[in-house]
PDB file of C-alpha atoms in Angstrom:
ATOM      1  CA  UNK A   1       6.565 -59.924  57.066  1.00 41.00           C
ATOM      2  CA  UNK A   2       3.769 -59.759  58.996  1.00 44.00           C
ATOM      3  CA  UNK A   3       4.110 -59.368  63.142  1.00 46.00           C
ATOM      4  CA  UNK A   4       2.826 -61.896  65.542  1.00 60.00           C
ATOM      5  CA  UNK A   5       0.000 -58.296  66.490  1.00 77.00           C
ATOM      6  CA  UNK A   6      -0.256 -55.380  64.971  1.00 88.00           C
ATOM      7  CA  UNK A   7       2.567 -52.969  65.427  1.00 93.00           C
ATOM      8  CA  UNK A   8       0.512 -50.000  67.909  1.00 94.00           C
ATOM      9  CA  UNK A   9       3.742 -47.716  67.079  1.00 98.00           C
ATOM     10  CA  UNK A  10       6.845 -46.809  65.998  1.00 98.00           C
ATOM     11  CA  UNK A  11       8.493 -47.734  69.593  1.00 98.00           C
ATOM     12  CA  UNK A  12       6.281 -50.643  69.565  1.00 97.00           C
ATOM     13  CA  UNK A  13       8.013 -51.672  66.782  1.00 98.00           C
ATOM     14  CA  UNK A  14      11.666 -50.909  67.908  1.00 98.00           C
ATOM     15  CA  UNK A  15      11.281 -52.556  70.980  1.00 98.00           C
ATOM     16  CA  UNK A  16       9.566 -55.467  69.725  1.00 97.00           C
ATOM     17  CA  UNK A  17      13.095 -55.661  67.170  1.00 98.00           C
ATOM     18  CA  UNK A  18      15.266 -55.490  69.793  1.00 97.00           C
ATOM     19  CA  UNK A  19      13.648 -58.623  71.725  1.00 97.00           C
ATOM     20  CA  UNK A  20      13.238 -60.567  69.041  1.00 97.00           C
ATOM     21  CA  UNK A  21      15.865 -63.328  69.404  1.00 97.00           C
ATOM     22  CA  UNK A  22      15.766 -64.900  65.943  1.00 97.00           C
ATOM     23  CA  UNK A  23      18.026 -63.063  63.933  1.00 97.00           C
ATOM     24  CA  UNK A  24      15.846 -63.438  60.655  1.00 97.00           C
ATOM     25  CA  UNK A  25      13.472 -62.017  62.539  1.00 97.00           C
ATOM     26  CA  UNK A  26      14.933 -59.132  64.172  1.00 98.00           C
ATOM     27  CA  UNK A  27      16.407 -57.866  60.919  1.00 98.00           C
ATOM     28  CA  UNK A  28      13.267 -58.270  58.666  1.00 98.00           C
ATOM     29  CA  UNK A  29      11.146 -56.451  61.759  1.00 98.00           C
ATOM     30  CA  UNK A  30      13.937 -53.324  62.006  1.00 98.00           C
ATOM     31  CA  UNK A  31      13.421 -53.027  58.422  1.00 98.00           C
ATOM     32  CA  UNK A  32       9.764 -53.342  57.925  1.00 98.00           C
ATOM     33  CA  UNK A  33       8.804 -50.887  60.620  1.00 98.00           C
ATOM     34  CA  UNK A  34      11.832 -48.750  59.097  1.00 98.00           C
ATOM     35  CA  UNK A  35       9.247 -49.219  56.067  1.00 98.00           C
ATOM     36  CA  UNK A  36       6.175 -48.467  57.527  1.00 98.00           C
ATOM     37  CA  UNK A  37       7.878 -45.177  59.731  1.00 98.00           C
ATOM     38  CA  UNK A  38       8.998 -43.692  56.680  1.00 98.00           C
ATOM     39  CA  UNK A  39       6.121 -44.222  54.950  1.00 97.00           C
ATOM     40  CA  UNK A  40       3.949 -42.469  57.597  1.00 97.00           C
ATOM     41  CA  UNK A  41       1.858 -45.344  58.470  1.00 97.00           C
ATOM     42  CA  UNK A  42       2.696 -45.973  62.392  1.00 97.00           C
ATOM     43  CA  UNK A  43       2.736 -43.428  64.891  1.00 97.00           C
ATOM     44  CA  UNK A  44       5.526 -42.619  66.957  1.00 98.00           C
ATOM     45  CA  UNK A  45       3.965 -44.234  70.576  1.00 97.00           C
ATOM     46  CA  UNK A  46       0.732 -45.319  71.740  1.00 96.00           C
ATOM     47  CA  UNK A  47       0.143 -45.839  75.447  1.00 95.00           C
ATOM     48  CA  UNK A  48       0.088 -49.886  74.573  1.00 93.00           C
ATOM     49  CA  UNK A  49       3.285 -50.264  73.428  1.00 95.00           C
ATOM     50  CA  UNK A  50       6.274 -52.547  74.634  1.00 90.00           C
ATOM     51  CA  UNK A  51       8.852 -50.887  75.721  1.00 90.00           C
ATOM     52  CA  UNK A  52      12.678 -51.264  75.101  1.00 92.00           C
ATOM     53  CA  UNK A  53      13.825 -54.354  76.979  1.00 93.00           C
ATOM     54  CA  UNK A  54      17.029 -54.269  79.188  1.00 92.00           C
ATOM     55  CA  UNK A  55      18.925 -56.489  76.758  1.00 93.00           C
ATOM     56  CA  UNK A  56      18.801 -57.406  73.368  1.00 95.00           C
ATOM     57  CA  UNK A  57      17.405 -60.772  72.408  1.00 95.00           C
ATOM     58  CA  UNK A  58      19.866 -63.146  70.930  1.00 95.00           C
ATOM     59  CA  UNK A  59      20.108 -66.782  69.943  1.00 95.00           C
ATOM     60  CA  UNK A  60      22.129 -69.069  72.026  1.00 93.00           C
ATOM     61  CA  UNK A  61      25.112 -68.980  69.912  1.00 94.00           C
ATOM     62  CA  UNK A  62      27.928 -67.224  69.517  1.00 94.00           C
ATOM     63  CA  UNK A  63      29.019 -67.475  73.755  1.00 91.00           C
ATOM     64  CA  UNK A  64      29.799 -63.789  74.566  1.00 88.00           C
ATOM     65  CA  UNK A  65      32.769 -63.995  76.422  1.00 87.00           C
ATOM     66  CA  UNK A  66      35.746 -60.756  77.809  1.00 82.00           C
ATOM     67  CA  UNK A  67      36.866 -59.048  74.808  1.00 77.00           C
ATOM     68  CA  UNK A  68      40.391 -60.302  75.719  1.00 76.00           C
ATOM     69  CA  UNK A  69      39.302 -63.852  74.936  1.00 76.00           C
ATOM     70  CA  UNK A  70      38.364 -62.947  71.707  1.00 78.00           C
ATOM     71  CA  UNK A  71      41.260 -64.156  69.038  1.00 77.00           C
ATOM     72  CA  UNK A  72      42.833 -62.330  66.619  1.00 77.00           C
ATOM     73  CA  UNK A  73      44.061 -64.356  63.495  1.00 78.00           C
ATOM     74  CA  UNK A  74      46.215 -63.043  60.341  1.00 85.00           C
ATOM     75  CA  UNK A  75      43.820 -61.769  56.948  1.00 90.00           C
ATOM     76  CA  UNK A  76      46.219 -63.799  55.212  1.00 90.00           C
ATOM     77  CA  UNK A  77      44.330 -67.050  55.943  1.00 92.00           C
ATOM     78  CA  UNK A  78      40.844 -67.806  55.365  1.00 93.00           C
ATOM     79  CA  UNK A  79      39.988 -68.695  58.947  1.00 94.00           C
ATOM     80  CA  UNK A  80      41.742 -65.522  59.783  1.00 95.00           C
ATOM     81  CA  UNK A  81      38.744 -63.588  57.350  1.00 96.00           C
ATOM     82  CA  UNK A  82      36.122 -65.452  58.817  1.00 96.00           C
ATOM     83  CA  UNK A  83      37.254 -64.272  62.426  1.00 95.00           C
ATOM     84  CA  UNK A  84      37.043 -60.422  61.210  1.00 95.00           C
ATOM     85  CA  UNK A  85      33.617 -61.271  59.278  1.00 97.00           C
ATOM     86  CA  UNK A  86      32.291 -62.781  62.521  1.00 97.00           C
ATOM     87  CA  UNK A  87      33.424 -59.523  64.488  1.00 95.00           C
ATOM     88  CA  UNK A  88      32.061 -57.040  62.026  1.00 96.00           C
ATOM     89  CA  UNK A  89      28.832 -58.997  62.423  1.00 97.00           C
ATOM     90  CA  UNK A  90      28.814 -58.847  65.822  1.00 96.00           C
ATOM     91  CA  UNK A  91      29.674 -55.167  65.582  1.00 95.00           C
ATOM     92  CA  UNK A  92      26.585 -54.703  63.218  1.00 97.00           C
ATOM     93  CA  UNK A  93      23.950 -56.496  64.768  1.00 97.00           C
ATOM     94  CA  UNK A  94      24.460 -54.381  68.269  1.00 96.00           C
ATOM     95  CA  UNK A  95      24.403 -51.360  66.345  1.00 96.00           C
ATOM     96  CA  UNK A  96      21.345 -52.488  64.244  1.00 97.00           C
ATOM     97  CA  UNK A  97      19.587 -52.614  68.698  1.00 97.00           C
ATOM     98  CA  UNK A  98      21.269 -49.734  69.889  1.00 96.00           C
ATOM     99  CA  UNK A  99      19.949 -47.771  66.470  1.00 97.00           C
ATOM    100  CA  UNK A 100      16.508 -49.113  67.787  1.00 98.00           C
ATOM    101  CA  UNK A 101      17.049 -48.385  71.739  1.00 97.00           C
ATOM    102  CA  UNK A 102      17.330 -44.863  71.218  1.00 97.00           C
ATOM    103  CA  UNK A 103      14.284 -44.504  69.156  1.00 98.00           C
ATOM    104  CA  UNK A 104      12.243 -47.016  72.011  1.00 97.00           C
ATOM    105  CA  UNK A 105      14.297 -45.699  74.747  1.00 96.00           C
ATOM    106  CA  UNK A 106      13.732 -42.194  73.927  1.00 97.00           C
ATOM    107  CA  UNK A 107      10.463 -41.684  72.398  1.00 97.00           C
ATOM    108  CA  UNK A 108       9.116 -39.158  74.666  1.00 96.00           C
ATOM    109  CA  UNK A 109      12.160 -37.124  74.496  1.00 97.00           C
ATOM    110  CA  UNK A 110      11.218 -33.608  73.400  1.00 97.00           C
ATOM    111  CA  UNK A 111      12.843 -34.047  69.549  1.00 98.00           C
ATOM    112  CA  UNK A 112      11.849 -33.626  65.692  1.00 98.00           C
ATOM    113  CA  UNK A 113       9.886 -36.400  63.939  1.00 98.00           C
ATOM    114  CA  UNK A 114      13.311 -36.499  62.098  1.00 98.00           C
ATOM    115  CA  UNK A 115      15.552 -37.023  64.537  1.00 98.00           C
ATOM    116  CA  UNK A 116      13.340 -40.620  64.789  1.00 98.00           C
ATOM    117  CA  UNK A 117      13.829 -40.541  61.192  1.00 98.00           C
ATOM    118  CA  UNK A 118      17.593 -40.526  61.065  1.00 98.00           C
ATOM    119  CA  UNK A 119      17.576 -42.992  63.295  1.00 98.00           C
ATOM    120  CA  UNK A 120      15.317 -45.576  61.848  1.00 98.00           C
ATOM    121  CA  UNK A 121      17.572 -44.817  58.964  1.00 98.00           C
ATOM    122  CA  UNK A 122      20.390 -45.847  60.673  1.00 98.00           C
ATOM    123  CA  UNK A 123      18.434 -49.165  61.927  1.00 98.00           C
ATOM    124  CA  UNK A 124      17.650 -50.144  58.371  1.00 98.00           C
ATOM    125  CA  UNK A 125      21.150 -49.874  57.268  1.00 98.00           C
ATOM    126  CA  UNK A 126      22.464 -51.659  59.943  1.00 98.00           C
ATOM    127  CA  UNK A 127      19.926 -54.528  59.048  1.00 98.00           C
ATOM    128  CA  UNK A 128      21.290 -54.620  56.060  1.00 98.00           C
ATOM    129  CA  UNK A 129      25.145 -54.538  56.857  1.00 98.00           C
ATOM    130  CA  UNK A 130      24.476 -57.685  59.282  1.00 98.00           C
ATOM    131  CA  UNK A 131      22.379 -59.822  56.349  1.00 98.00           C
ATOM    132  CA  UNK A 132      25.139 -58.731  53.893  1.00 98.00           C
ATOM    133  CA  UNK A 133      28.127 -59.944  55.824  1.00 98.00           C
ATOM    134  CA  UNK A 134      26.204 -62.934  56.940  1.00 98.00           C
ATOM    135  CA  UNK A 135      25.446 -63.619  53.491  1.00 98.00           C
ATOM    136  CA  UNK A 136      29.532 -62.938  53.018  1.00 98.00           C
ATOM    137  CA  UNK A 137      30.105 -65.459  56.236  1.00 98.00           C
ATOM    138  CA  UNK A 138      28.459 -68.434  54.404  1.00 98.00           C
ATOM    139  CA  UNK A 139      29.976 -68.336  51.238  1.00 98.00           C
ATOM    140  CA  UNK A 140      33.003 -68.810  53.327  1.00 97.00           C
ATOM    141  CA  UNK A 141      31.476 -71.897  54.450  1.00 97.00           C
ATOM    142  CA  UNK A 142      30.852 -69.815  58.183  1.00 98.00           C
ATOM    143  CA  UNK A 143      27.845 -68.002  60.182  1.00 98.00           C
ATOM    144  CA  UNK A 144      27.556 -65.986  62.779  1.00 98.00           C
ATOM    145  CA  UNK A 145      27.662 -67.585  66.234  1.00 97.00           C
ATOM    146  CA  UNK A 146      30.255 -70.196  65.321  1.00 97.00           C
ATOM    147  CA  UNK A 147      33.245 -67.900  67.041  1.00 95.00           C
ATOM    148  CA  UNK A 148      32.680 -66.765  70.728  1.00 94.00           C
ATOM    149  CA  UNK A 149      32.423 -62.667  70.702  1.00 93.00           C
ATOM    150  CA  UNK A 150      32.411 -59.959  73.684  1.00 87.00           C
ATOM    151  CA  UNK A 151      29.747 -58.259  75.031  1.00 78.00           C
ATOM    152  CA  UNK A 152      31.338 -54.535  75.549  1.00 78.00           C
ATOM    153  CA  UNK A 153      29.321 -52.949  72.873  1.00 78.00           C
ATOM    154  CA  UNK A 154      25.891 -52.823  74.637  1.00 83.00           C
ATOM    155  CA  UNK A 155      27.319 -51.739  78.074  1.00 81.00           C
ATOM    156  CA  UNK A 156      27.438 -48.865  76.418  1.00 76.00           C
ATOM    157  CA  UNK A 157      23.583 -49.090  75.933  1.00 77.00           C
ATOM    158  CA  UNK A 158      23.082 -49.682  79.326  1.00 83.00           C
ATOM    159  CA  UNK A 159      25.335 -46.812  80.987  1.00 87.00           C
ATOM    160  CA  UNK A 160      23.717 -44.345  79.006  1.00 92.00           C
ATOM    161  CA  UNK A 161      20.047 -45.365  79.127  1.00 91.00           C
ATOM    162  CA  UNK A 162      19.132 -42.438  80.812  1.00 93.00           C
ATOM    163  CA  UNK A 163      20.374 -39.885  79.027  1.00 96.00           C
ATOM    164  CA  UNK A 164      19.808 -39.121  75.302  1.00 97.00           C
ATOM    165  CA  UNK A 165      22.617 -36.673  75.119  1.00 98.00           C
ATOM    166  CA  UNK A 166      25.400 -39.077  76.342  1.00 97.00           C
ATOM    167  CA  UNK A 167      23.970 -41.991  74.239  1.00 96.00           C
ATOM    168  CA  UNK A 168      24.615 -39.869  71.413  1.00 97.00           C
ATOM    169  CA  UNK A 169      28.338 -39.173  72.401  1.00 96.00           C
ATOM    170  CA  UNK A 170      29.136 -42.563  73.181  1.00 94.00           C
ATOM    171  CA  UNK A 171      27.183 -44.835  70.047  1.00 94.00           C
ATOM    172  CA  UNK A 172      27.636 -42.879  67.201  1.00 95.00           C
ATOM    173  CA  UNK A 173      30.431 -40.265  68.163  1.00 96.00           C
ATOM    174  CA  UNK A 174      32.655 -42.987  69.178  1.00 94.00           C
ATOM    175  CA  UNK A 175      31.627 -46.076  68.833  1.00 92.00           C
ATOM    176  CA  UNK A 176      30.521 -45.177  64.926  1.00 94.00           C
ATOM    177  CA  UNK A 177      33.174 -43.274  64.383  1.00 96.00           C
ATOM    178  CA  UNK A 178      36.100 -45.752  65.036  1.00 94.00           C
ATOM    179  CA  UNK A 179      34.736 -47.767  61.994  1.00 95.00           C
ATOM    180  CA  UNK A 180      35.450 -44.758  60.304  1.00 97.00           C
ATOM    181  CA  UNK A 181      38.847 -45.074  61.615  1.00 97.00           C
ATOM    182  CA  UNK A 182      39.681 -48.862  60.568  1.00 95.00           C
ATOM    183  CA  UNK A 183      37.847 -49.489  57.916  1.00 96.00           C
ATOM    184  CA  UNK A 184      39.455 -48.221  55.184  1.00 96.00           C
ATOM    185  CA  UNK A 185      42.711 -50.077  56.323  1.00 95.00           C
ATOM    186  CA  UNK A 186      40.742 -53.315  56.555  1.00 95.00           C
ATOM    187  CA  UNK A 187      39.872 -52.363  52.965  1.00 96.00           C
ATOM    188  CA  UNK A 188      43.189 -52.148  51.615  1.00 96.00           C
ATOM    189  CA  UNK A 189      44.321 -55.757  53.523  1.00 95.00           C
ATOM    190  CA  UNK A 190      41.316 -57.240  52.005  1.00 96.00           C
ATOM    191  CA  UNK A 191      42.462 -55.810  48.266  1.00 96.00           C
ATOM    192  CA  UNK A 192      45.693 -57.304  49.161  1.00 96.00           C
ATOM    193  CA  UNK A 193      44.603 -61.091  49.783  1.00 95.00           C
ATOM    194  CA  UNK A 194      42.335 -60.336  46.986  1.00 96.00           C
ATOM    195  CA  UNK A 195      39.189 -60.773  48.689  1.00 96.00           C
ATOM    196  CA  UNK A 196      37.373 -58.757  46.788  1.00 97.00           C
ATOM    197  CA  UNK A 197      34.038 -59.836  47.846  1.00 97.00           C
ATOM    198  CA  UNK A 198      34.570 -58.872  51.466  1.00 97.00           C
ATOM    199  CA  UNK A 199      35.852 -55.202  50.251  1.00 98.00           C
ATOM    200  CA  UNK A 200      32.857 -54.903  47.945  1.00 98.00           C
ATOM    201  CA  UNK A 201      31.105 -55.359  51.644  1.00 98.00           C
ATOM    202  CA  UNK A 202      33.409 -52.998  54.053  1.00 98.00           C
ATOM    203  CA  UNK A 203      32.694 -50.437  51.061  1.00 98.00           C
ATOM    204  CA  UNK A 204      29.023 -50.355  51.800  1.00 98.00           C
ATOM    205  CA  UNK A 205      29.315 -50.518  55.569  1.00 98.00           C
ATOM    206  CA  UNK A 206      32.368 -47.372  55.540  1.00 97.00           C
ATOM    207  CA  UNK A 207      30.391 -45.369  52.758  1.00 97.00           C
ATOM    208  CA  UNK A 208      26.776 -45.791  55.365  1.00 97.00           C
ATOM    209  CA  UNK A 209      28.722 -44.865  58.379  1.00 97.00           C
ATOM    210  CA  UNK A 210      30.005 -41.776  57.442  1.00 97.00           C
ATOM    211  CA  UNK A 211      26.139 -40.807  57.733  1.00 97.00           C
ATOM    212  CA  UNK A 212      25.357 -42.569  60.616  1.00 98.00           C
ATOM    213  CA  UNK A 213      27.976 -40.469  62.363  1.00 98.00           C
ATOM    214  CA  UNK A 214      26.823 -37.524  60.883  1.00 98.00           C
ATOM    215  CA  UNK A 215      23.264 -38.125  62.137  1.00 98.00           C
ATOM    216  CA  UNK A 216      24.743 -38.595  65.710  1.00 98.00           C
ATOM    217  CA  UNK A 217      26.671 -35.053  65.433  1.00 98.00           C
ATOM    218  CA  UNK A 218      23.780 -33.027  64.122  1.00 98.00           C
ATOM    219  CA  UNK A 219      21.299 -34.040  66.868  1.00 98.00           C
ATOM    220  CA  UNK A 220      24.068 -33.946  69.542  1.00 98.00           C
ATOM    221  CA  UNK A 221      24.552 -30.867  68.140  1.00 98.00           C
ATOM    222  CA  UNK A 222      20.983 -29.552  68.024  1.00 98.00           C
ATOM    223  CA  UNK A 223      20.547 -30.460  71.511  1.00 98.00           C
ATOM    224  CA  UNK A 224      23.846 -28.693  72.601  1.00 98.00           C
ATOM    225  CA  UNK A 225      22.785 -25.665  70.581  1.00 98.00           C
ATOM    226  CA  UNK A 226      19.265 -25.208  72.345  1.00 98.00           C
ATOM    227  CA  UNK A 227      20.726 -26.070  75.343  1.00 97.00           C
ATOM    228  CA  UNK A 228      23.571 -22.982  75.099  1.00 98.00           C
ATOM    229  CA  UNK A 229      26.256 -25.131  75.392  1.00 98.00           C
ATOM    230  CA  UNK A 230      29.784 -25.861  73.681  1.00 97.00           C
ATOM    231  CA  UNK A 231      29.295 -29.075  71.671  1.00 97.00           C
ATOM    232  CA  UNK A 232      33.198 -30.199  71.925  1.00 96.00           C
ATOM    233  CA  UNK A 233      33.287 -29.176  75.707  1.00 97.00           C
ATOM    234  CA  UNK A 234      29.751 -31.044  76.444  1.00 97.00           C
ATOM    235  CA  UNK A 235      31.182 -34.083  74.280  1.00 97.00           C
ATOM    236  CA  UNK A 236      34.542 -34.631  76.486  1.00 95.00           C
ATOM    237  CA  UNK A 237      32.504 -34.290  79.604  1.00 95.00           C
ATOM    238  CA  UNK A 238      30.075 -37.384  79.121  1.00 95.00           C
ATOM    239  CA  UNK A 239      33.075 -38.913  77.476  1.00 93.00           C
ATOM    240  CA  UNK A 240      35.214 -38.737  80.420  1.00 92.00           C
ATOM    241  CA  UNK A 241      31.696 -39.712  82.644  1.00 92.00           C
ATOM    242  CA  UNK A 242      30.428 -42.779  80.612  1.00 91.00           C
ATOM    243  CA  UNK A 243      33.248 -44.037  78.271  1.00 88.00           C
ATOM    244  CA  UNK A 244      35.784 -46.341  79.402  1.00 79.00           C
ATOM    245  CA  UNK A 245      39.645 -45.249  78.794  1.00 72.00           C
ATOM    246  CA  UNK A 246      40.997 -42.948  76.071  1.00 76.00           C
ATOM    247  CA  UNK A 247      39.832 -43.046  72.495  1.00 89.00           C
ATOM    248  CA  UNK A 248      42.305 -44.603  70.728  1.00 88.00           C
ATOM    249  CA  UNK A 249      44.408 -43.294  67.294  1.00 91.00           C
ATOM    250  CA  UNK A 250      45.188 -43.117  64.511  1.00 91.00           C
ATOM    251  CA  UNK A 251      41.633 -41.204  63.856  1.00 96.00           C
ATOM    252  CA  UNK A 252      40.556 -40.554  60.188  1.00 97.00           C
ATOM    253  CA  UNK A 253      40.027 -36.890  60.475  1.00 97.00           C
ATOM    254  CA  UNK A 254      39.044 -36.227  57.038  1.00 96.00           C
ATOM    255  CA  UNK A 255      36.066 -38.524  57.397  1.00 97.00           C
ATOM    256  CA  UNK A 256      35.643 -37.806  61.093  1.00 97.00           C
ATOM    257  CA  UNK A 257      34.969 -33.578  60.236  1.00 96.00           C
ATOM    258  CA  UNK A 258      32.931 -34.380  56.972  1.00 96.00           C
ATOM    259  CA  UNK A 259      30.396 -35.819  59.330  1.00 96.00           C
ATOM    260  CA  UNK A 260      30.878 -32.511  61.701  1.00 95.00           C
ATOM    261  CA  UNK A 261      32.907 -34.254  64.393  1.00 96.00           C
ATOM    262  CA  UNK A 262      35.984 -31.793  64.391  1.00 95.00           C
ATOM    263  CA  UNK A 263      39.483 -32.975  65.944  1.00 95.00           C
ATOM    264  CA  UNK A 264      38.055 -30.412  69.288  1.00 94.00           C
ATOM    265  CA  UNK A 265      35.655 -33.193  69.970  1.00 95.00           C
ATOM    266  CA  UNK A 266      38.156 -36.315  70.595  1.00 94.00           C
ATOM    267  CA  UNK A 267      41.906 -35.064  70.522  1.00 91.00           C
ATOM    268  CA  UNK A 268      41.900 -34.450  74.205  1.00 89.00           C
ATOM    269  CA  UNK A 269      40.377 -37.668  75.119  1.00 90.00           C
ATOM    270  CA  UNK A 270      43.132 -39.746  73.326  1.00 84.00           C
ATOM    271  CA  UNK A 271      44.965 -42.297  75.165  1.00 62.00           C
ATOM    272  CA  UNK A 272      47.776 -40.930  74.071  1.00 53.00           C
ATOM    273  CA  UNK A 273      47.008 -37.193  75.975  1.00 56.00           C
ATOM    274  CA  UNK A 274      45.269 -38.780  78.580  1.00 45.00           C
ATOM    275  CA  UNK A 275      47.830 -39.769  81.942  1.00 39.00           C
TER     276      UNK A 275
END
């Protein structure tokens, strides 16, 4: 794919992603400068770049709308699949720009080339959840926009633009992590209407997470750590400061401490402990 200018940088590149309002687009850019990053050929800013916009851009469709006006329709029924497919996408493609904010957002924070790594890692992947359960979406004779969807997930963007540490507790360490929490029940219904296709897809999308939400503990660790400070204590502080309401169970904790976030981080903050 070849950009409308050269990419100047790597935030160049991210922030150009997140504008981009085509979805085509947006996921072929993430994943070529993903490409070119990895590959050493783009530095990580240049004082011409674009920087990351205030929103993401989107197409007209789907209408974002309160998450309470969202439906919720039975697995058992086809149109009831496409609803949860149309979710998941939505879920994806805001974590494919919030993957990409915190590299444009945060390129001049004082961190390791791979900490841009990770996260460019992270953008690629969620490129590639979004085309794959698009691609899932219109063999169902379905795309993305046809069902209205909320717009909750990139508040959280926007309440913790200005500070890296609290981006990294609220995207990854909880927004990340409660895919690790439903998905593999969502796998099992799917086995059990024998959609097998859409499993083969929550498969890839649970198996990439679990390192997504490792790469979120380790640098919210590594900053905690040079910073002297308690990473569970430090995690229910900016929880309690930028998340809305408890966290809510049942929580996979098998998957949740493989990628180093231990029950100390989120028991506390669950709606069930919290009056």
């Amino acid at each position: 794919m070849t950009p409308d200018q050269p990419l100047r940088s790597l935030r160049d590149g991210a922030a150009r992603a997140i504008r981009a309002r085509d979805l085509d687009d947006k996921t072929a850019l993430t994943q070529e400068v993903a490409r070119r990053w990895h590959n050493r050929r783009l530095s990580l800013r240049s004082p011409l770049d674009s920087l990351a916009p205030v929103r993401p851009g989107r197409p007209d469709r789907p209408d974002l709308v309160p998450p309470t006006q969202v439906k919720r329709r039975s697995l058992h029924s086809q149109r009831g699949r496409i609803a949860l497919l149309h979710a998941i996408a939505h879920i994806e493609l805001n974590a494919m720009d919030l993957a990409l904010d915190i590299v444009a957002r945060f390129a001049t924070a004082p961190m390791p080339q791979s900490f841009f790594d990770g996260w460019m890692q992270v953008a690629f992947e969620e490129a590639k959840h979004f085309k794959l359960v698009r691609q899932r979406l219109h063999a169902l004779g379905a795309d993305y926009g046809d069902l209205p969807a909320h717009d909750g997930l990139w508040q959280a963007a926007h309440d913790t633009r200005n500070d890296l540490t609290a981006r990294l507790a609220v995207v990854p360490l909880i927004l990340e992590a409660r895919g690790l929490d439903v998905t593999p029940s969502l796998l099992i219904k799917m086995r059990e209407v024998g959609d097998e296709e859409t499993a083969a897809v929550l498969e890839v999308i649970y198996e990439d997470e679990k390192k997504h939400v490792a790469i979120g503990a380790k640098w919210f660790r590594f900053i905690c750590a040079r910073q002297g400070k308690d990473p569970a204590e430090v995690f229910r502080l900016l929880v309690r400061a930028n998340f809305r309401g408890g966290l809510k169970p049942p929580f996979n904790d098998l998957a949740r401490a493989a990628a180093g976030l231990t029950p100390t981080f989120y028991r506390a903050l669950s709606s069930q402990n919290m009056s």
